[in-house]
Amino acid sequence: MKFTFYHNNINVLNLDKSVEFYQKALGLSVTKEFEAEDKSFRLAFLGDGTTPHLLELTWLRDMDRPYELGDNESHLAFHSDDMTASLALHKEMDCVCFENPDMGVYFINDPDGYWIEICPAE
């Protein structure tokens, strides 16, 4: 038996706004979408075009408050092949929430407050 990564899921309050953020901030694109027959939820799967791993964004019709994110210790992480340009883009987007120059990484916030770590490519 063998398991392989497929996707990670996060819930979002505004699917269109979140898709736009992930496209602009990280260059992801929608690979597939799904909407429930009763319109109670919508899914958007986003990929980087390089790896098979996907990010699933879930919008729930009946959610009427921001999601509880705990202490934001759980996070997504992305490699960047140009940390200087990446940091400049994210500062321009005003989404940088924490920088750790000693480790050479920084974090950005998505529209729902999820933290995303940006790391140099290895």
Short mmCIF file of C-alpha atoms in Angstrom, two decimals:
data_model
loop_
_atom_site.label_atom_id
_atom_site.label_comp_id
_atom_site.label_asym_id
_atom_site.label_seq_id
_atom_site.Cartn_x
_atom_site.Cartn_y
_atom_site.Cartn_z
CA MET A 1 0.00 0.00 0.00
CA LYS A 2 1.32 3.45 -0.91
CA PHE A 3 -0.12 6.89 -0.17
CA THR A 4 0.79 10.06 -2.06
CA PHE A 5 -0.14 13.68 -1.45
CA TYR A 6 -3.14 14.88 -3.44
CA HIS A 7 -4.34 18.19 -2.00
CA ASN A 8 -4.74 20.40 1.06
CA ASN A 9 -8.04 22.08 1.82
CA ILE A 10 -8.88 25.41 3.40
CA ASN A 11 -12.30 26.99 3.81
CA VAL A 12 -12.82 30.53 2.56
CA LEU A 13 -15.55 33.14 2.95
CA ASN A 14 -15.32 34.54 -0.60
CA LEU A 15 -14.20 32.00 -3.19
CA ASP A 16 -13.72 34.46 -6.04
CA LYS A 17 -11.62 36.81 -3.90
CA SER A 18 -9.50 33.91 -2.64
CA VAL A 19 -8.93 32.47 -6.13
CA GLU A 20 -7.86 35.93 -7.33
CA PHE A 21 -5.43 36.23 -4.39
CA TYR A 22 -3.80 32.83 -4.99
CA GLN A 23 -3.51 33.55 -8.72
CA LYS A 24 -1.84 36.93 -8.19
CA ALA A 25 0.25 36.17 -5.10
CA LEU A 26 1.46 32.67 -5.98
CA GLY A 27 0.77 32.14 -9.68
CA LEU A 28 -1.66 29.28 -9.05
CA SER A 29 -4.39 28.49 -11.54
CA VAL A 30 -7.75 26.76 -11.24
CA THR A 31 -7.51 23.16 -12.42
CA LYS A 32 -11.10 22.13 -11.67
CA GLU A 33 -14.23 23.40 -9.95
CA PHE A 34 -17.30 21.81 -8.43
CA GLU A 35 -20.63 23.21 -7.22
CA ALA A 36 -23.16 21.20 -5.21
CA GLU A 37 -26.53 20.71 -6.88
CA ASP A 38 -28.23 22.55 -4.03
CA LYS A 39 -25.59 25.33 -4.22
CA SER A 40 -24.63 24.76 -0.57
CA PHE A 41 -20.92 24.67 -1.35
CA ARG A 42 -18.41 25.35 -4.10
CA LEU A 43 -14.90 23.98 -4.55
CA ALA A 44 -11.98 25.31 -6.55
CA PHE A 45 -8.80 23.27 -6.96
CA LEU A 46 -5.67 25.27 -7.73
CA GLY A 47 -2.32 24.00 -8.98
CA ASP A 48 1.12 25.40 -9.67
CA GLY A 49 1.49 23.72 -13.08
CA THR A 50 4.68 21.96 -11.94
CA THR A 51 3.75 19.58 -9.14
CA PRO A 52 0.65 17.38 -8.90
CA HIS A 53 -0.21 18.77 -5.45
CA LEU A 54 -3.37 20.91 -5.34
CA LEU A 55 -4.89 23.47 -3.01
CA GLU A 56 -8.63 22.98 -2.55
CA LEU A 57 -10.58 26.09 -1.59
CA THR A 58 -14.03 25.39 -0.14
CA TRP A 59 -16.82 27.96 0.11
CA LEU A 60 -19.80 27.05 2.30
CA ARG A 61 -23.03 28.96 1.64
CA ASP A 62 -24.19 28.91 5.25
CA MET A 63 -20.95 30.16 6.84
CA ASP A 64 -21.71 33.59 8.29
CA ARG A 65 -18.57 34.35 10.31
CA PRO A 66 -14.81 34.29 9.83
CA TYR A 67 -13.17 30.91 10.33
CA GLU A 68 -11.34 30.22 13.60
CA LEU A 69 -7.70 29.83 12.60
CA GLY A 70 -6.21 29.05 16.00
CA ASP A 71 -2.67 30.30 16.45
CA ASN A 72 -1.82 30.09 12.73
CA GLU A 73 0.81 27.44 13.40
CA SER A 74 -0.65 25.31 10.61
CA HIS A 75 0.27 26.85 7.29
CA LEU A 76 1.01 26.25 3.64
CA ALA A 77 4.55 26.73 2.32
CA PHE A 78 5.81 27.57 -1.16
CA HIS A 79 9.28 27.75 -2.68
CA SER A 80 10.20 30.87 -4.63
CA ASP A 81 12.94 30.96 -7.23
CA ASP A 82 13.36 34.72 -6.69
CA MET A 83 12.87 35.77 -3.07
CA THR A 84 13.62 39.45 -3.78
CA ALA A 85 10.96 39.73 -6.49
CA SER A 86 8.50 37.64 -4.47
CA LEU A 87 8.89 39.80 -1.39
CA ALA A 88 8.50 42.96 -3.50
CA LEU A 89 5.25 41.62 -5.05
CA HIS A 90 3.84 40.61 -1.68
CA LYS A 91 4.77 43.95 -0.09
CA GLU A 92 3.06 45.70 -3.02
CA MET A 93 -0.02 43.54 -2.35
CA ASP A 94 0.26 44.46 1.36
CA CYS A 95 -0.05 40.83 2.44
CA VAL A 96 3.30 40.26 4.22
CA CYS A 97 2.50 39.49 7.86
CA PHE A 98 5.85 38.25 9.21
CA GLU A 99 9.47 38.30 8.06
CA ASN A 100 12.26 36.14 9.45
CA PRO A 101 15.47 37.36 7.76
CA ASP A 102 17.63 35.05 9.93
CA MET A 103 15.91 32.01 8.41
CA GLY A 104 15.51 33.64 4.98
CA VAL A 105 11.72 33.18 4.94
CA TYR A 106 8.61 35.30 5.30
CA PHE A 107 4.86 34.76 5.60
CA ILE A 108 1.91 36.27 3.78
CA ASN A 109 -1.79 36.38 4.77
CA ASP A 110 -4.54 35.32 2.39
CA PRO A 111 -7.94 37.11 2.45
CA ASP A 112 -9.17 34.81 5.26
CA GLY A 113 -6.07 35.25 7.42
CA TYR A 114 -4.36 31.94 6.60
CA TRP A 115 -0.57 32.19 6.76
CA ILE A 116 1.54 31.06 3.82
CA GLU A 117 5.29 30.64 4.22
CA ILE A 118 7.54 31.71 1.35
CA CYS A 119 10.89 29.87 1.30
CA PRO A 120 13.86 30.07 -1.04
CA ALA A 121 14.06 27.31 -3.65
CA GLU A 122 16.52 24.63 -2.65
#
